[in-house]
Amino acid sequence: MIAWLSGVLFIVGATLGLLAGIGVLRMPDVFTRMQASTKASTLGLGCLLAGVALRNPELSFAVRAASIAAFMLLTTAVSAHVIARAAARSGAPIWEGTLV
């Protein structure tokens, strides 16, 4: 049962990582690219780390996975904010379909 659940988490995590990559390529402006990359990659990495922690039920794996997940959650939010602020201050154009 744990092997199936971790397998599903691996597939979901890989799919979300793929969607993050596609979102970066397909989105029209900096702000939507930033949103696509941060949301999907953070969720994808979280699913992959949860799958690893389930697959290896040792405490050291769980601590490492939780540490990596916490680090990624903090750094992704900060980097997204810095990128958005730099883009807004530099006058990056907003896609015409964006509702403000």
PDB file of N, CA and C in Angstrom:
ATOM      1  N   MET A   1       0.824  -1.196   0.000  1.00  0.00           N
ATOM      2  CA  MET A   1       0.000   0.000   0.000  1.00  0.00           C
ATOM      3  C   MET A   1       0.868   1.261   0.000  1.00  0.00           C
ATOM      4  N   ILE A   2       1.939   1.246   0.805  1.00  0.00           N
ATOM      5  CA  ILE A   2       2.820   2.406   0.868  1.00  0.00           C
ATOM      6  C   ILE A   2       3.553   2.581  -0.457  1.00  0.00           C
ATOM      7  N   ALA A   3       3.900   1.478  -1.114  1.00  0.00           N
ATOM      8  CA  ALA A   3       4.575   1.572  -2.415  1.00  0.00           C
ATOM      9  C   ALA A   3       3.663   2.223  -3.449  1.00  0.00           C
ATOM     10  N   TRP A   4       2.384   1.876  -3.427  1.00  0.00           N
ATOM     11  CA  TRP A   4       1.433   2.491  -4.365  1.00  0.00           C
ATOM     12  C   TRP A   4       1.263   3.975  -4.082  1.00  0.00           C
ATOM     13  N   LEU A   5       1.132   4.324  -2.820  1.00  0.00           N
ATOM     14  CA  LEU A   5       0.938   5.727  -2.456  1.00  0.00           C
ATOM     15  C   LEU A   5       2.173   6.560  -2.805  1.00  0.00           C
ATOM     16  N   SER A   6       3.346   6.034  -2.527  1.00  0.00           N
ATOM     17  CA  SER A   6       4.553   6.786  -2.885  1.00  0.00           C
ATOM     18  C   SER A   6       4.709   6.869  -4.395  1.00  0.00           C
ATOM     19  N   GLY A   7       4.313   5.842  -5.119  1.00  0.00           N
ATOM     20  CA  GLY A   7       4.346   5.884  -6.583  1.00  0.00           C
ATOM     21  C   GLY A   7       3.414   6.949  -7.141  1.00  0.00           C
ATOM     22  N   VAL A   8       2.233   7.045  -6.552  1.00  0.00           N
ATOM     23  CA  VAL A   8       1.284   8.082  -6.978  1.00  0.00           C
ATOM     24  C   VAL A   8       1.848   9.474  -6.674  1.00  0.00           C
ATOM     25  N   LEU A   9       2.464   9.637  -5.508  1.00  0.00           N
ATOM     26  CA  LEU A   9       3.074  10.919  -5.166  1.00  0.00           C
ATOM     27  C   LEU A   9       4.216  11.267  -6.119  1.00  0.00           C
ATOM     28  N   PHE A  10       5.006  10.271  -6.525  1.00  0.00           N
ATOM     29  CA  PHE A  10       6.074  10.516  -7.491  1.00  0.00           C
ATOM     30  C   PHE A  10       5.512  10.968  -8.837  1.00  0.00           C
ATOM     31  N   ILE A  11       4.454  10.316  -9.281  1.00  0.00           N
ATOM     32  CA  ILE A  11       3.856  10.679 -10.570  1.00  0.00           C
ATOM     33  C   ILE A  11       3.245  12.068 -10.505  1.00  0.00           C
ATOM     34  N   VAL A  12       2.543  12.379  -9.421  1.00  0.00           N
ATOM     35  CA  VAL A  12       1.942  13.706  -9.261  1.00  0.00           C
ATOM     36  C   VAL A  12       3.028  14.776  -9.189  1.00  0.00           C
ATOM     37  N   GLY A  13       4.088  14.500  -8.447  1.00  0.00           N
ATOM     38  CA  GLY A  13       5.186  15.458  -8.333  1.00  0.00           C
ATOM     39  C   GLY A  13       5.880  15.701  -9.659  1.00  0.00           C
ATOM     40  N   ALA A  14       6.125  14.642 -10.417  1.00  0.00           N
ATOM     41  CA  ALA A  14       6.751  14.793 -11.730  1.00  0.00           C
ATOM     42  C   ALA A  14       5.840  15.537 -12.693  1.00  0.00           C
ATOM     43  N   THR A  15       4.550  15.274 -12.624  1.00  0.00           N
ATOM     44  CA  THR A  15       3.594  15.972 -13.486  1.00  0.00           C
ATOM     45  C   THR A  15       3.546  17.458 -13.152  1.00  0.00           C
ATOM     46  N   LEU A  16       3.532  17.792 -11.878  1.00  0.00           N
ATOM     47  CA  LEU A  16       3.528  19.201 -11.490  1.00  0.00           C
ATOM     48  C   LEU A  16       4.826  19.897 -11.886  1.00  0.00           C
ATOM     49  N   GLY A  17       5.945  19.205 -11.800  1.00  0.00           N
ATOM     50  CA  GLY A  17       7.205  19.771 -12.269  1.00  0.00           C
ATOM     51  C   GLY A  17       7.186  20.013 -13.768  1.00  0.00           C
ATOM     52  N   LEU A  18       6.611  19.074 -14.511  1.00  0.00           N
ATOM     53  CA  LEU A  18       6.468  19.254 -15.957  1.00  0.00           C
ATOM     54  C   LEU A  18       5.556  20.431 -16.276  1.00  0.00           C
ATOM     55  N   LEU A  19       4.469  20.555 -15.545  1.00  0.00           N
ATOM     56  CA  LEU A  19       3.564  21.684 -15.758  1.00  0.00           C
ATOM     57  C   LEU A  19       4.230  23.021 -15.434  1.00  0.00           C
ATOM     58  N   ALA A  20       5.111  23.031 -14.443  1.00  0.00           N
ATOM     59  CA  ALA A  20       5.855  24.256 -14.131  1.00  0.00           C
ATOM     60  C   ALA A  20       6.745  24.644 -15.303  1.00  0.00           C
ATOM     61  N   GLY A  21       7.414  23.674 -15.881  1.00  0.00           N
ATOM     62  CA  GLY A  21       8.255  23.952 -17.035  1.00  0.00           C
ATOM     63  C   GLY A  21       7.465  24.426 -18.240  1.00  0.00           C
ATOM     64  N   ILE A  22       6.339  23.800 -18.478  1.00  0.00           N
ATOM     65  CA  ILE A  22       5.485  24.219 -19.589  1.00  0.00           C
ATOM     66  C   ILE A  22       4.921  25.609 -19.328  1.00  0.00           C
ATOM     67  N   GLY A  23       4.561  25.890 -18.081  1.00  0.00           N
ATOM     68  CA  GLY A  23       4.035  27.210 -17.740  1.00  0.00           C
ATOM     69  C   GLY A  23       5.045  28.313 -17.964  1.00  0.00           C
ATOM     70  N   VAL A  24       6.301  28.043 -17.659  1.00  0.00           N
ATOM     71  CA  VAL A  24       7.342  29.046 -17.885  1.00  0.00           C
ATOM     72  C   VAL A  24       7.498  29.318 -19.378  1.00  0.00           C
ATOM     73  N   LEU A  25       7.372  28.289 -20.184  1.00  0.00           N
ATOM     74  CA  LEU A  25       7.518  28.479 -21.626  1.00  0.00           C
ATOM     75  C   LEU A  25       6.297  29.128 -22.274  1.00  0.00           C
ATOM     76  N   ARG A  26       5.106  28.846 -21.770  1.00  0.00           N
ATOM     77  CA  ARG A  26       3.886  29.270 -22.449  1.00  0.00           C
ATOM     78  C   ARG A  26       3.283  30.581 -21.962  1.00  0.00           C
ATOM     79  N   MET A  27       3.575  30.990 -20.748  1.00  0.00           N
ATOM     80  CA  MET A  27       2.942  32.193 -20.202  1.00  0.00           C
ATOM     81  C   MET A  27       3.489  33.453 -20.873  1.00  0.00           C
ATOM     82  N   PRO A  28       2.646  34.487 -21.007  1.00  0.00           N
ATOM     83  CA  PRO A  28       3.025  35.639 -21.826  1.00  0.00           C
ATOM     84  C   PRO A  28       3.901  36.693 -21.141  1.00  0.00           C
ATOM     85  N   ASP A  29       3.871  36.826 -19.824  1.00  0.00           N
ATOM     86  CA  ASP A  29       4.669  37.878 -19.194  1.00  0.00           C
ATOM     87  C   ASP A  29       5.365  37.360 -17.940  1.00  0.00           C
ATOM     88  N   VAL A  30       6.191  38.216 -17.359  1.00  0.00           N
ATOM     89  CA  VAL A  30       7.021  37.832 -16.221  1.00  0.00           C
ATOM     90  C   VAL A  30       6.180  37.395 -15.028  1.00  0.00           C
ATOM     91  N   PHE A  31       5.111  38.093 -14.777  1.00  0.00           N
ATOM     92  CA  PHE A  31       4.319  37.835 -13.570  1.00  0.00           C
ATOM     93  C   PHE A  31       3.596  36.493 -13.639  1.00  0.00           C
ATOM     94  N   THR A  32       3.045  36.157 -14.785  1.00  0.00           N
ATOM     95  CA  THR A  32       2.368  34.862 -14.907  1.00  0.00           C
ATOM     96  C   THR A  32       3.371  33.719 -14.966  1.00  0.00           C
ATOM     97  N   ARG A  33       4.534  33.950 -15.577  1.00  0.00           N
ATOM     98  CA  ARG A  33       5.586  32.921 -15.572  1.00  0.00           C
ATOM     99  C   ARG A  33       6.059  32.630 -14.154  1.00  0.00           C
ATOM    100  N   MET A  34       6.226  33.699 -13.391  1.00  0.00           N
ATOM    101  CA  MET A  34       6.677  33.542 -12.014  1.00  0.00           C
ATOM    102  C   MET A  34       5.654  32.747 -11.206  1.00  0.00           C
ATOM    103  N   GLN A  35       4.399  33.033 -11.388  1.00  0.00           N
ATOM    104  CA  GLN A  35       3.347  32.332 -10.656  1.00  0.00           C
ATOM    105  C   GLN A  35       3.308  30.856 -11.041  1.00  0.00           C
ATOM    106  N   ALA A  36       3.413  30.583 -12.331  1.00  0.00           N
ATOM    107  CA  ALA A  36       3.366  29.191 -12.781  1.00  0.00           C
ATOM    108  C   ALA A  36       4.556  28.396 -12.264  1.00  0.00           C
ATOM    109  N   SER A  37       5.718  28.998 -12.304  1.00  0.00           N
ATOM    110  CA  SER A  37       6.905  28.253 -11.878  1.00  0.00           C
ATOM    111  C   SER A  37       6.927  28.025 -10.373  1.00  0.00           C
ATOM    112  N   THR A  38       6.536  29.018  -9.585  1.00  0.00           N
ATOM    113  CA  THR A  38       6.627  28.853  -8.134  1.00  0.00           C
ATOM    114  C   THR A  38       5.550  27.925  -7.583  1.00  0.00           C
ATOM    115  N   LYS A  39       4.347  28.054  -8.049  1.00  0.00           N
ATOM    116  CA  LYS A  39       3.264  27.215  -7.506  1.00  0.00           C
ATOM    117  C   LYS A  39       3.471  25.745  -7.866  1.00  0.00           C
ATOM    118  N   ALA A  40       3.646  25.472  -9.131  1.00  0.00           N
ATOM    119  CA  ALA A  40       3.716  24.079  -9.562  1.00  0.00           C
ATOM    120  C   ALA A  40       4.994  23.399  -9.099  1.00  0.00           C
ATOM    121  N   SER A  41       6.102  24.117  -9.127  1.00  0.00           N
ATOM    122  CA  SER A  41       7.348  23.465  -8.711  1.00  0.00           C
ATOM    123  C   SER A  41       7.370  23.216  -7.212  1.00  0.00           C
ATOM    124  N   THR A  42       6.803  24.112  -6.420  1.00  0.00           N
ATOM    125  CA  THR A  42       6.758  23.903  -4.978  1.00  0.00           C
ATOM    126  C   THR A  42       5.873  22.712  -4.628  1.00  0.00           C
ATOM    127  N   LEU A  43       4.711  22.637  -5.243  1.00  0.00           N
ATOM    128  CA  LEU A  43       3.831  21.494  -4.991  1.00  0.00           C
ATOM    129  C   LEU A  43       4.438  20.200  -5.513  1.00  0.00           C
ATOM    130  N   GLY A  44       5.087  20.277  -6.674  1.00  0.00           N
ATOM    131  CA  GLY A  44       5.726  19.089  -7.242  1.00  0.00           C
ATOM    132  C   GLY A  44       6.834  18.564  -6.359  1.00  0.00           C
ATOM    133  N   LEU A  45       7.689  19.459  -5.876  1.00  0.00           N
ATOM    134  CA  LEU A  45       8.762  19.029  -4.987  1.00  0.00           C
ATOM    135  C   LEU A  45       8.204  18.496  -3.674  1.00  0.00           C
ATOM    136  N   GLY A  46       7.139  19.099  -3.172  1.00  0.00           N
ATOM    137  CA  GLY A  46       6.517  18.596  -1.948  1.00  0.00           C
ATOM    138  C   GLY A  46       6.005  17.179  -2.114  1.00  0.00           C
ATOM    139  N   CYS A  47       5.383  16.900  -3.248  1.00  0.00           N
ATOM    140  CA  CYS A  47       4.897  15.543  -3.505  1.00  0.00           C
ATOM    141  C   CYS A  47       6.053  14.556  -3.645  1.00  0.00           C
ATOM    142  N   LEU A  48       7.114  14.958  -4.332  1.00  0.00           N
ATOM    143  CA  LEU A  48       8.268  14.071  -4.476  1.00  0.00           C
ATOM    144  C   LEU A  48       8.914  13.782  -3.127  1.00  0.00           C
ATOM    145  N   LEU A  49       9.045  14.796  -2.302  1.00  0.00           N
ATOM    146  CA  LEU A  49       9.645  14.585  -0.981  1.00  0.00           C
ATOM    147  C   LEU A  49       8.754  13.736  -0.081  1.00  0.00           C
ATOM    148  N   ALA A  50       7.444  13.912  -0.183  1.00  0.00           N
ATOM    149  CA  ALA A  50       6.529  13.070   0.591  1.00  0.00           C
ATOM    150  C   ALA A  50       6.627  11.616   0.136  1.00  0.00           C
ATOM    151  N   GLY A  51       6.774  11.414  -1.164  1.00  0.00           N
ATOM    152  CA  GLY A  51       6.953  10.054  -1.676  1.00  0.00           C
ATOM    153  C   GLY A  51       8.237   9.413  -1.187  1.00  0.00           C
ATOM    154  N   VAL A  52       9.315  10.197  -1.150  1.00  0.00           N
ATOM    155  CA  VAL A  52      10.587   9.673  -0.645  1.00  0.00           C
ATOM    156  C   VAL A  52      10.476   9.334   0.839  1.00  0.00           C
ATOM    157  N   ALA A  53       9.826  10.204   1.605  1.00  0.00           N
ATOM    158  CA  ALA A  53       9.676   9.951   3.040  1.00  0.00           C
ATOM    159  C   ALA A  53       8.813   8.712   3.294  1.00  0.00           C
ATOM    160  N   LEU A  54       7.812   8.492   2.459  1.00  0.00           N
ATOM    161  CA  LEU A  54       6.990   7.286   2.616  1.00  0.00           C
ATOM    162  C   LEU A  54       7.736   6.031   2.196  1.00  0.00           C
ATOM    163  N   ARG A  55       8.511   6.141   1.134  1.00  0.00           N
ATOM    164  CA  ARG A  55       9.229   4.975   0.622  1.00  0.00           C
ATOM    165  C   ARG A  55      10.311   4.504   1.600  1.00  0.00           C
ATOM    166  N   ASN A  56      10.954   5.456   2.275  1.00  0.00           N
ATOM    167  CA  ASN A  56      12.001   5.139   3.254  1.00  0.00           C
ATOM    168  C   ASN A  56      11.534   5.615   4.628  1.00  0.00           C
ATOM    169  N   PRO A  57      10.957   4.739   5.427  1.00  0.00           N
ATOM    170  CA  PRO A  57      10.333   5.175   6.687  1.00  0.00           C
ATOM    171  C   PRO A  57      11.310   5.441   7.835  1.00  0.00           C
ATOM    172  N   GLU A  58      12.569   5.692   7.529  1.00  0.00           N
ATOM    173  CA  GLU A  58      13.526   6.002   8.591  1.00  0.00           C
ATOM    174  C   GLU A  58      13.394   7.462   8.990  1.00  0.00           C
ATOM    175  N   LEU A  59      13.759   7.762  10.212  1.00  0.00           N
ATOM    176  CA  LEU A  59      13.648   9.125  10.721  1.00  0.00           C
ATOM    177  C   LEU A  59      14.554  10.089   9.963  1.00  0.00           C
ATOM    178  N   SER A  60      15.732   9.637   9.576  1.00  0.00           N
ATOM    179  CA  SER A  60      16.670  10.528   8.885  1.00  0.00           C
ATOM    180  C   SER A  60      16.107  10.985   7.541  1.00  0.00           C
ATOM    181  N   PHE A  61      15.426  10.104   6.813  1.00  0.00           N
ATOM    182  CA  PHE A  61      14.820  10.495   5.539  1.00  0.00           C
ATOM    183  C   PHE A  61      13.695  11.502   5.758  1.00  0.00           C
ATOM    184  N   ALA A  62      12.891  11.280   6.780  1.00  0.00           N
ATOM    185  CA  ALA A  62      11.784  12.193   7.056  1.00  0.00           C
ATOM    186  C   ALA A  62      12.296  13.571   7.461  1.00  0.00           C
ATOM    187  N   VAL A  63      13.349  13.603   8.264  1.00  0.00           N
ATOM    188  CA  VAL A  63      13.913  14.888   8.695  1.00  0.00           C
ATOM    189  C   VAL A  63      14.521  15.623   7.506  1.00  0.00           C
ATOM    190  N   ARG A  64      15.244  14.908   6.665  1.00  0.00           N
ATOM    191  CA  ARG A  64      15.825  15.537   5.479  1.00  0.00           C
ATOM    192  C   ARG A  64      14.739  16.053   4.535  1.00  0.00           C
ATOM    193  N   ALA A  65      13.724  15.249   4.304  1.00  0.00           N
ATOM    194  CA  ALA A  65      12.646  15.663   3.410  1.00  0.00           C
ATOM    195  C   ALA A  65      11.911  16.882   3.965  1.00  0.00           C
ATOM    196  N   ALA A  66      11.654  16.892   5.258  1.00  0.00           N
ATOM    197  CA  ALA A  66      10.975  18.039   5.870  1.00  0.00           C
ATOM    198  C   ALA A  66      11.856  19.280   5.824  1.00  0.00           C
ATOM    199  N   SER A  67      13.155  19.114   6.019  1.00  0.00           N
ATOM    200  CA  SER A  67      14.071  20.256   5.948  1.00  0.00           C
ATOM    201  C   SER A  67      14.133  20.835   4.542  1.00  0.00           C
ATOM    202  N   ILE A  68      14.218  19.975   3.554  1.00  0.00           N
ATOM    203  CA  ILE A  68      14.250  20.441   2.161  1.00  0.00           C
ATOM    204  C   ILE A  68      12.939  21.125   1.805  1.00  0.00           C
ATOM    205  N   ALA A  69      11.823  20.551   2.234  1.00  0.00           N
ATOM    206  CA  ALA A  69      10.518  21.153   1.926  1.00  0.00           C
ATOM    207  C   ALA A  69      10.377  22.521   2.584  1.00  0.00           C
ATOM    208  N   ALA A  70      10.795  22.646   3.833  1.00  0.00           N
ATOM    209  CA  ALA A  70      10.714  23.941   4.518  1.00  0.00           C
ATOM    210  C   ALA A  70      11.606  24.973   3.847  1.00  0.00           C
ATOM    211  N   PHE A  71      12.815  24.571   3.480  1.00  0.00           N
ATOM    212  CA  PHE A  71      13.728  25.483   2.797  1.00  0.00           C
ATOM    213  C   PHE A  71      13.146  25.941   1.462  1.00  0.00           C
ATOM    214  N   MET A  72      12.583  25.012   0.704  1.00  0.00           N
ATOM    215  CA  MET A  72      12.010  25.373  -0.598  1.00  0.00           C
ATOM    216  C   MET A  72      10.790  26.280  -0.442  1.00  0.00           C
ATOM    217  N   LEU A  73       9.942  26.022   0.542  1.00  0.00           N
ATOM    218  CA  LEU A  73       8.774  26.877   0.751  1.00  0.00           C
ATOM    219  C   LEU A  73       9.186  28.304   1.086  1.00  0.00           C
ATOM    220  N   LEU A  74      10.195  28.446   1.925  1.00  0.00           N
ATOM    221  CA  LEU A  74      10.649  29.786   2.305  1.00  0.00           C
ATOM    222  C   LEU A  74      11.356  30.490   1.158  1.00  0.00           C
ATOM    223  N   THR A  75      12.270  29.812   0.496  1.00  0.00           N
ATOM    224  CA  THR A  75      13.046  30.476  -0.546  1.00  0.00           C
ATOM    225  C   THR A  75      12.230  30.740  -1.803  1.00  0.00           C
ATOM    226  N   THR A  76      11.279  29.878  -2.112  1.00  0.00           N
ATOM    227  CA  THR A  76      10.452  30.101  -3.300  1.00  0.00           C
ATOM    228  C   THR A  76       9.569  31.324  -3.120  1.00  0.00           C
ATOM    229  N   ALA A  77       8.994  31.494  -1.958  1.00  0.00           N
ATOM    230  CA  ALA A  77       8.144  32.656  -1.710  1.00  0.00           C
ATOM    231  C   ALA A  77       8.946  33.948  -1.755  1.00  0.00           C
ATOM    232  N   VAL A  78      10.110  33.936  -1.147  1.00  0.00           N
ATOM    233  CA  VAL A  78      10.944  35.138  -1.138  1.00  0.00           C
ATOM    234  C   VAL A  78      11.445  35.465  -2.538  1.00  0.00           C
ATOM    235  N   SER A  79      11.900  34.464  -3.268  1.00  0.00           N
ATOM    236  CA  SER A  79      12.411  34.731  -4.610  1.00  0.00           C
ATOM    237  C   SER A  79      11.307  35.198  -5.550  1.00  0.00           C
ATOM    238  N   ALA A  80      10.108  34.651  -5.423  1.00  0.00           N
ATOM    239  CA  ALA A  80       8.994  35.114  -6.255  1.00  0.00           C
ATOM    240  C   ALA A  80       8.659  36.568  -5.956  1.00  0.00           C
ATOM    241  N   HIS A  81       8.689  36.941  -4.699  1.00  0.00           N
ATOM    242  CA  HIS A  81       8.424  38.328  -4.328  1.00  0.00           C
ATOM    243  C   HIS A  81       9.492  39.261  -4.888  1.00  0.00           C
ATOM    244  N   VAL A  82      10.756  38.866  -4.788  1.00  0.00           N
ATOM    245  CA  VAL A  82      11.853  39.701  -5.289  1.00  0.00           C
ATOM    246  C   VAL A  82      11.779  39.834  -6.807  1.00  0.00           C
ATOM    247  N   ILE A  83      11.477  38.756  -7.501  1.00  0.00           N
ATOM    248  CA  ILE A  83      11.359  38.816  -8.964  1.00  0.00           C
ATOM    249  C   ILE A  83      10.200  39.712  -9.367  1.00  0.00           C
ATOM    250  N   ALA A  84       9.064  39.579  -8.705  1.00  0.00           N
ATOM    251  CA  ALA A  84       7.906  40.421  -9.041  1.00  0.00           C
ATOM    252  C   ALA A  84       8.182  41.890  -8.748  1.00  0.00           C
ATOM    253  N   ARG A  85       8.837  42.153  -7.649  1.00  0.00           N
ATOM    254  CA  ARG A  85       9.149  43.541  -7.310  1.00  0.00           C
ATOM    255  C   ARG A  85      10.137  44.148  -8.300  1.00  0.00           C
ATOM    256  N   ALA A  86      11.161  43.394  -8.675  1.00  0.00           N
ATOM    257  CA  ALA A  86      12.137  43.885  -9.647  1.00  0.00           C
ATOM    258  C   ALA A  86      11.489  44.107 -11.008  1.00  0.00           C
ATOM    259  N   ALA A  87      10.601  43.214 -11.405  1.00  0.00           N
ATOM    260  CA  ALA A  87       9.917  43.372 -12.690  1.00  0.00           C
ATOM    261  C   ALA A  87       8.997  44.583 -12.668  1.00  0.00           C
ATOM    262  N   ALA A  88       8.295  44.793 -11.565  1.00  0.00           N
ATOM    263  CA  ALA A  88       7.394  45.950 -11.473  1.00  0.00           C
ATOM    264  C   ALA A  88       8.173  47.248 -11.458  1.00  0.00           C
ATOM    265  N   ARG A  89       9.286  47.279 -10.746  1.00  0.00           N
ATOM    266  CA  ARG A  89      10.094  48.513 -10.678  1.00  0.00           C
ATOM    267  C   ARG A  89      10.798  48.821 -11.990  1.00  0.00           C
ATOM    268  N   SER A  90      11.144  47.797 -12.746  1.00  0.00           N
ATOM    269  CA  SER A  90      11.832  48.041 -14.014  1.00  0.00           C
ATOM    270  C   SER A  90      10.864  48.365 -15.140  1.00  0.00           C
ATOM    271  N   GLY A  91       9.565  48.278 -14.847  1.00  0.00           N
ATOM    272  CA  GLY A  91       8.557  48.632 -15.853  1.00  0.00           C
ATOM    273  C   GLY A  91       8.270  47.501 -16.834  1.00  0.00           C
ATOM    274  N   ALA A  92       8.342  46.275 -16.383  1.00  0.00           N
ATOM    275  CA  ALA A  92       8.033  45.141 -17.250  1.00  0.00           C
ATOM    276  C   ALA A  92       6.589  45.217 -17.713  1.00  0.00           C
ATOM    277  N   PRO A  93       6.363  45.019 -18.995  1.00  0.00           N
ATOM    278  CA  PRO A  93       4.991  45.128 -19.491  1.00  0.00           C
ATOM    279  C   PRO A  93       4.099  44.006 -18.969  1.00  0.00           C
ATOM    280  N   ILE A  94       2.851  44.358 -18.703  1.00  0.00           N
ATOM    281  CA  ILE A  94       1.853  43.394 -18.243  1.00  0.00           C
ATOM    282  C   ILE A  94       1.064  42.925 -19.454  1.00  0.00           C
ATOM    283  N   TRP A  95       0.755  41.657 -19.487  1.00  0.00           N
ATOM    284  CA  TRP A  95      -0.032  41.095 -20.577  1.00  0.00           C
ATOM    285  C   TRP A  95      -1.363  41.807 -20.672  1.00  0.00           C
ATOM    286  N   GLU A  96      -1.830  42.060 -21.896  1.00  0.00           N
ATOM    287  CA  GLU A  96      -3.065  42.839 -22.062  1.00  0.00           C
ATOM    288  C   GLU A  96      -4.311  42.120 -21.550  1.00  0.00           C
ATOM    289  N   GLY A  97      -4.237  40.813 -21.348  1.00  0.00           N
ATOM    290  CA  GLY A  97      -5.364  40.063 -20.824  1.00  0.00           C
ATOM    291  C   GLY A  97      -5.419  40.039 -19.298  1.00  0.00           C
ATOM    292  N   THR A  98      -4.477  40.681 -18.621  1.00  0.00           N
ATOM    293  CA  THR A  98      -4.434  40.682 -17.176  1.00  0.00           C
ATOM    294  C   THR A  98      -5.466  41.659 -16.612  1.00  0.00           C
ATOM    295  N   LEU A  99      -6.225  41.215 -15.644  1.00  0.00           N
ATOM    296  CA  LEU A  99      -7.200  42.089 -14.977  1.00  0.00           C
ATOM    297  C   LEU A  99      -6.568  42.685 -13.736  1.00  0.00           C
ATOM    298  N   VAL A 100      -6.582  43.995 -13.641  1.00  0.00           N
ATOM    299  CA  VAL A 100      -5.972  44.674 -12.499  1.00  0.00           C
ATOM    300  C   VAL A 100      -7.077  45.251 -11.636  1.00  0.00           C
TER     301      VAL A 100
END
